[in-house]
Amino acid sequence: MKILVCITHVPDTTSRISFTDNDQKFDANGVQFIIGPYDDYALARAVELKEQAGGNITVLNVGGVETEPTIRKALAIGADEAIRVNAEPTDSLFVANEIAKVAKDGNYDLILMGRESIDFNGGMVHGMVGEILGIPSLSPVMTLEIEGDTAKIAREIEGGKEFIEVKMPFVAGCQEPIAEWKIPNMRGIMSARTKPLNVVEPSVNQSGTALQKFVMPPAKGAIKMVDADNVAELVTLLKNEAKVL
Amino acid sequence: MSSILVFVESADGRIKKSSLEAIAFAHAMGGEVTAIAFGNEVSQDELSGLGNFGATKVLHINDEKLNQGVIQAYASGIAQAMEKIGADVLVLANSSLGNPVSARVAIKMDASLVSNVTELPSTDGGFSVKRSIYTGKAFANVELTKAKKILAIRKNAAEVKELGGSANVEVFSANFNDADFSAKITSTEKATGDILLPEAEIVVSGGRGLKGSENWGMIEELAKELGAATGCSKPVSDMGWRPHHEHVGQTGVKVSPQLYIAIGISGAIQHLAGVNSSKNIVVINKDPEAPFFKAADYGIVGDAFEVIPKLTEAIKAAK
Ligand SMILES: Cc1cc2nc3c(=O)[nH]c(=O)nc-3n(C[C@H](O)[C@H](O)[C@H](O)COP(=O)(O)OP(=O)(O)OC[C@H]3O[C@@H](n4cnc5c(N)ncnc54)[C@H](O)[C@@H]3O)c2cc1C
């Protein structure tokens, strides 16, 4: 089985977000970058599937050279090889077109990625890739089992889940509890250094949106504390001040 | 005047509130608003009732096979409806169905697509919208550069108003092929009767401070008294105290209710990421140093096991 796992290179979940260049650019100063947490689930599931049934995992990132340490980490976790499409992605359409091109050329059985990136939270790339390739796309996927050429999937819906059967190839946007995040071991880290990381140039170069500027949310007002022995006061405040009851 | 198509979703035979917001959003944009609905579980009255919120027409693909959210078929149906009415904009609610469907429609229609839209578009000098990014920690203003545009909107992006009036419901027969049904939904498991977390106006959420699943009775009682949905922190769903779809935060459900009550949750940045667009936040925690107090509007320092029953009583008394 050939699996393509698409990963994002995003600020750590604890990062403080700020912008520079007249609110045109993300301020990466002092920010730690990680594999997107949802992508990390996709990668972990790919490694488990490979352990069960054999196969090959290619990890793909559309991004500049600064994403290579993140890509190496994915190789250390268990991907066999990597492709970096050398571009500053502008939006989900841009990324989806480049992923679809790599996917088409590589003839993968399974294309996995996170349900959304945690920087732009678009949640659109998997669906776009599926449509470009003319194959099913499913997200958010909570469990994924493969039997022969068919996958059994649980997809989360509001208030529950939906069970789906689908033939490969297809695209899945993954989330927990599809697998447990894997921490690279020493052997993985050593071998990742010599695994192939191929850099290719973008071939479609198309976007559907243009950034105007970034905007920070308004600052939160001061908190009002209520005494634990006077809970009724909280109810009064919620009723008369916040007007939510 | 532009022609706007709105994809509406239903649950238990009723159009979802988030879809009514999508119609209100489209109506506020100014334009001819047509809704599209799928399946045969929604009544004609419910559909014509969409006129009350701003739709003039409803296209109804009343095929039983579409009672479930078949992503590819829905995308095909919507794209055909956009062609038919010459829609230049598609509006829908961000949801577990809306998102994957709109992504496919964007490719079919060669449209610009933006999700998590929080405000009405601005049309002076191009067509641009404000969207939430970095899991609610910031926003971006983006321009949609293609002729056709798709907006997936966040909860509260528009206010639902009753306008009176009723919509014309028209049966629409779209053409589907086998590929549209290649992913087969074999069954669905769904909590019925409960208020859905992403749509709730009030959310009562519990964290590890509640010590175990056996203590959720009082959370549920409080929620019931408030007409609220229940949520939880990630460790709570990881340990199986609560179902996964209640897990709120960076890697779970993002909520934006009028009121979020967090009980025994420390307020880790990953949890806050899922709640920071709530209008009002109440934090109940026994630790006065809990980080959640910094993100709250109202706070009580106290033991959850003493405060919750008192709060439930106080709400009853205030009714
Ligand atoms: C990549 C990543 C993604 C993550 N995503 C999420 C996410 O989406 N959502 C999420 O929630 N977490 C997420 N986390 C985990 C997050 O970092 C925290 O570990 C988690 O939110 C803590 O949950 P908690 O507040 O319930 O538990 P704790 O941090 O253990 O806090 C328990 C709180 O309860 C209080 N308490 C204890 N007893 C009582 C009592 N009797 N009465 C009142 N208060 C009491 C304590 O003072 C404490 O503040 C993520 C972590 C990572 C690394």
PDB file of C-alpha atoms in Angstrom, chain B residues 79-213:
ATOM      1  CA  ALA B  79     -22.923  22.875  -8.314  1.00  0.00           C
ATOM      2  CA  GLN B  80     -25.842  22.054 -10.647  1.00  0.00           C
ATOM      3  CA  ALA B  81     -28.126  24.357  -8.692  1.00  0.00           C
ATOM      4  CA  MET B  82     -25.584  27.178  -8.926  1.00  0.00           C
ATOM      5  CA  GLU B  83     -25.491  26.708 -12.706  1.00  0.00           C
ATOM      6  CA  LYS B  84     -29.271  26.582 -12.963  1.00  0.00           C
ATOM      7  CA  ILE B  85     -29.963  29.818 -11.137  1.00  0.00           C
ATOM      8  CA  GLY B  86     -26.771  31.541 -12.265  1.00  0.00           C
ATOM      9  CA  ALA B  87     -25.595  32.003  -8.679  1.00  0.00           C
ATOM     10  CA  ASP B  88     -22.389  33.939  -8.236  1.00  0.00           C
ATOM     11  CA  VAL B  89     -22.199  33.342  -4.490  1.00  0.00           C
ATOM     12  CA  LEU B  90     -22.765  30.242  -2.351  1.00  0.00           C
ATOM     13  CA  VAL B  91     -23.250  30.718   1.397  1.00  0.00           C
ATOM     14  CA  LEU B  92     -23.328  27.886   3.922  1.00  0.00           C
ATOM     15  CA  ALA B  93     -22.612  27.215   7.584  1.00  0.00           C
ATOM     16  CA  ASN B  94     -19.270  25.778   8.638  1.00  0.00           C
ATOM     17  CA  SER B  95     -20.090  22.228   9.710  1.00  0.00           C
ATOM     18  CA  SER B  96     -18.875  18.662   9.456  1.00  0.00           C
ATOM     19  CA  LEU B  97     -20.888  18.376   6.248  1.00  0.00           C
ATOM     20  CA  GLY B  98     -20.700  21.931   4.925  1.00  0.00           C
ATOM     21  CA  ASN B  99     -16.911  22.044   4.949  1.00  0.00           C
ATOM     22  CA  PRO B 100     -16.101  18.978   2.854  1.00  0.00           C
ATOM     23  CA  VAL B 101     -19.010  19.709   0.506  1.00  0.00           C
ATOM     24  CA  SER B 102     -18.012  23.332  -0.117  1.00  0.00           C
ATOM     25  CA  ALA B 103     -14.396  22.364  -0.835  1.00  0.00           C
ATOM     26  CA  ARG B 104     -15.559  20.111  -3.661  1.00  0.00           C
ATOM     27  CA  VAL B 105     -17.988  22.710  -5.005  1.00  0.00           C
ATOM     28  CA  ALA B 106     -15.147  25.261  -5.107  1.00  0.00           C
ATOM     29  CA  ILE B 107     -13.227  23.025  -7.520  1.00  0.00           C
ATOM     30  CA  LYS B 108     -16.296  22.157  -9.613  1.00  0.00           C
ATOM     31  CA  MET B 109     -17.267  25.829  -9.995  1.00  0.00           C
ATOM     32  CA  ASP B 110     -13.739  27.311 -10.113  1.00  0.00           C
ATOM     33  CA  ALA B 111     -14.767  29.507  -7.178  1.00  0.00           C
ATOM     34  CA  SER B 112     -12.863  31.345  -4.456  1.00  0.00           C
ATOM     35  CA  LEU B 113     -13.629  29.766  -1.100  1.00  0.00           C
ATOM     36  CA  VAL B 114     -13.202  31.154   2.407  1.00  0.00           C
ATOM     37  CA  SER B 115     -14.278  29.321   5.566  1.00  0.00           C
ATOM     38  CA  ASN B 116     -14.748  30.547   9.163  1.00  0.00           C
ATOM     39  CA  VAL B 117     -16.152  33.846   7.898  1.00  0.00           C
ATOM     40  CA  THR B 118     -17.183  36.002  10.854  1.00  0.00           C
ATOM     41  CA  GLU B 119     -18.730  39.115   9.274  1.00  0.00           C
ATOM     42  CA  LEU B 120     -20.640  40.259   6.213  1.00  0.00           C
ATOM     43  CA  PRO B 121     -18.394  40.865   3.180  1.00  0.00           C
ATOM     44  CA  SER B 122     -17.137  44.270   2.251  1.00  0.00           C
ATOM     45  CA  THR B 123     -17.564  45.070  -1.418  1.00  0.00           C
ATOM     46  CA  ASP B 124     -15.883  48.440  -1.811  1.00  0.00           C
ATOM     47  CA  GLY B 125     -12.782  47.815  -3.893  1.00  0.00           C
ATOM     48  CA  GLY B 126     -13.166  44.081  -4.479  1.00  0.00           C
ATOM     49  CA  PHE B 127     -15.027  41.462  -2.463  1.00  0.00           C
ATOM     50  CA  SER B 128     -13.418  40.705   0.874  1.00  0.00           C
ATOM     51  CA  VAL B 129     -14.349  39.019   4.141  1.00  0.00           C
ATOM     52  CA  LYS B 130     -13.044  38.703   7.664  1.00  0.00           C
ATOM     53  CA  ARG B 131     -12.225  35.176   8.750  1.00  0.00           C
ATOM     54  CA  SER B 132     -11.056  33.659  12.000  1.00  0.00           C
ATOM     55  CA  ILE B 133      -7.535  32.133  11.949  1.00  0.00           C
ATOM     56  CA  TYR B 134      -5.046  30.602  14.413  1.00  0.00           C
ATOM     57  CA  THR B 135      -7.973  28.845  16.098  1.00  0.00           C
ATOM     58  CA  GLY B 136      -9.611  32.099  17.120  1.00  0.00           C
ATOM     59  CA  LYS B 137      -6.413  33.832  18.220  1.00  0.00           C
ATOM     60  CA  ALA B 138      -6.543  36.252  15.259  1.00  0.00           C
ATOM     61  CA  PHE B 139      -8.445  37.265  12.129  1.00  0.00           C
ATOM     62  CA  ALA B 140      -7.524  37.872   8.505  1.00  0.00           C
ATOM     63  CA  ASN B 141      -9.185  40.074   5.924  1.00  0.00           C
ATOM     64  CA  VAL B 142      -9.016  38.266   2.611  1.00  0.00           C
ATOM     65  CA  GLU B 143     -10.143  39.134  -0.882  1.00  0.00           C
ATOM     66  CA  LEU B 144     -11.943  36.550  -3.006  1.00  0.00           C
ATOM     67  CA  THR B 145     -10.383  36.987  -6.430  1.00  0.00           C
ATOM     68  CA  LYS B 146     -12.431  34.658  -8.630  1.00  0.00           C
ATOM     69  CA  ALA B 147     -15.765  35.539 -10.242  1.00  0.00           C
ATOM     70  CA  LYS B 148     -17.653  32.914  -8.245  1.00  0.00           C
ATOM     71  CA  LYS B 149     -17.417  32.963  -4.469  1.00  0.00           C
ATOM     72  CA  ILE B 150     -18.150  30.566  -1.624  1.00  0.00           C
ATOM     73  CA  LEU B 151     -18.467  31.677   1.991  1.00  0.00           C
ATOM     74  CA  ALA B 152     -18.584  29.133   4.814  1.00  0.00           C
ATOM     75  CA  ILE B 153     -19.721  31.156   7.807  1.00  0.00           C
ATOM     76  CA  ARG B 154     -19.081  30.816  11.518  1.00  0.00           C
ATOM     77  CA  LYS B 155     -21.850  30.739  14.087  1.00  0.00           C
ATOM     78  CA  ASN B 156     -23.086  34.276  14.915  1.00  0.00           C
ATOM     79  CA  ALA B 157     -21.771  35.752  11.647  1.00  0.00           C
ATOM     80  CA  ALA B 158     -25.328  36.976  11.057  1.00  0.00           C
ATOM     81  CA  GLU B 159     -28.349  37.561  13.221  1.00  0.00           C
ATOM     82  CA  VAL B 160     -31.458  35.551  12.414  1.00  0.00           C
ATOM     83  CA  LYS B 161     -34.494  37.829  12.046  1.00  0.00           C
ATOM     84  CA  GLU B 162     -38.062  36.859  11.269  1.00  0.00           C
ATOM     85  CA  LEU B 163     -39.134  38.833   8.217  1.00  0.00           C
ATOM     86  CA  GLY B 164     -42.468  37.224   7.483  1.00  0.00           C
ATOM     87  CA  GLY B 165     -43.145  35.760   4.074  1.00  0.00           C
ATOM     88  CA  SER B 166     -42.806  32.334   2.610  1.00  0.00           C
ATOM     89  CA  ALA B 167     -40.565  30.852  -0.070  1.00  0.00           C
ATOM     90  CA  ASN B 168     -41.524  29.047  -3.242  1.00  0.00           C
ATOM     91  CA  VAL B 169     -40.490  25.428  -3.002  1.00  0.00           C
ATOM     92  CA  GLU B 170     -39.486  23.826  -6.274  1.00  0.00           C
ATOM     93  CA  VAL B 171     -38.474  20.207  -6.761  1.00  0.00           C
ATOM     94  CA  PHE B 172     -35.054  20.145  -8.363  1.00  0.00           C
ATOM     95  CA  SER B 173     -33.849  16.993 -10.074  1.00  0.00           C
ATOM     96  CA  ALA B 174     -30.093  16.993 -10.289  1.00  0.00           C
ATOM     97  CA  ASN B 175     -28.133  14.378 -12.202  1.00  0.00           C
ATOM     98  CA  PHE B 176     -26.022  12.066 -10.120  1.00  0.00           C
ATOM     99  CA  ASN B 177     -23.600   9.368 -11.163  1.00  0.00           C
ATOM    100  CA  ASP B 178     -22.328   6.274  -9.342  1.00  0.00           C
ATOM    101  CA  ALA B 179     -19.148   8.040  -8.283  1.00  0.00           C
ATOM    102  CA  ASP B 180     -21.262  10.509  -6.302  1.00  0.00           C
ATOM    103  CA  PHE B 181     -22.284   7.600  -4.077  1.00  0.00           C
ATOM    104  CA  SER B 182     -18.973   5.732  -3.977  1.00  0.00           C
ATOM    105  CA  ALA B 183     -18.478   6.431  -0.263  1.00  0.00           C
ATOM    106  CA  LYS B 184     -21.293   4.430   1.370  1.00  0.00           C
ATOM    107  CA  ILE B 185     -22.755   5.512   4.675  1.00  0.00           C
ATOM    108  CA  THR B 186     -23.627   2.231   6.360  1.00  0.00           C
ATOM    109  CA  SER B 187     -24.987   3.586   9.649  1.00  0.00           C
ATOM    110  CA  THR B 188     -25.175   6.631  11.866  1.00  0.00           C
ATOM    111  CA  GLU B 189     -24.879   6.944  15.614  1.00  0.00           C
ATOM    112  CA  LYS B 190     -26.288  10.120  17.010  1.00  0.00           C
ATOM    113  CA  ALA B 191     -27.396  11.543  20.304  1.00  0.00           C
ATOM    114  CA  THR B 192     -31.017  12.561  19.757  1.00  0.00           C
ATOM    115  CA  GLY B 193     -32.939  15.230  21.548  1.00  0.00           C
ATOM    116  CA  ASP B 194     -29.773  16.808  22.922  1.00  0.00           C
ATOM    117  CA  ILE B 195     -28.793  20.345  22.091  1.00  0.00           C
ATOM    118  CA  LEU B 196     -25.905  20.146  19.653  1.00  0.00           C
ATOM    119  CA  LEU B 197     -22.721  21.592  21.065  1.00  0.00           C
ATOM    120  CA  PRO B 198     -21.664  23.663  18.023  1.00  0.00           C
ATOM    121  CA  GLU B 199     -25.119  25.275  17.846  1.00  0.00           C
ATOM    122  CA  ALA B 200     -25.769  25.855  21.537  1.00  0.00           C
ATOM    123  CA  GLU B 201     -26.263  29.341  22.965  1.00  0.00           C
ATOM    124  CA  ILE B 202     -25.146  28.168  26.397  1.00  0.00           C
ATOM    125  CA  VAL B 203     -22.470  25.538  27.062  1.00  0.00           C
ATOM    126  CA  VAL B 204     -21.624  23.977  30.425  1.00  0.00           C
ATOM    127  CA  SER B 205     -18.219  22.339  30.248  1.00  0.00           C
ATOM    128  CA  GLY B 206     -16.421  20.167  32.800  1.00  0.00           C
ATOM    129  CA  GLY B 207     -12.734  19.322  33.157  1.00  0.00           C
ATOM    130  CA  ARG B 208     -10.509  16.951  35.035  1.00  0.00           C
ATOM    131  CA  GLY B 209     -11.419  18.825  38.215  1.00  0.00           C
ATOM    132  CA  LEU B 210     -14.692  16.867  38.264  1.00  0.00           C
ATOM    133  CA  LYS B 211     -12.722  13.724  39.104  1.00  0.00           C
ATOM    134  CA  GLY B 212     -14.767  11.150  37.184  1.00  0.00           C
ATOM    135  CA  SER B 213     -17.657  10.396  34.843  1.00  0.00           C
TER     136      SER B 213
END
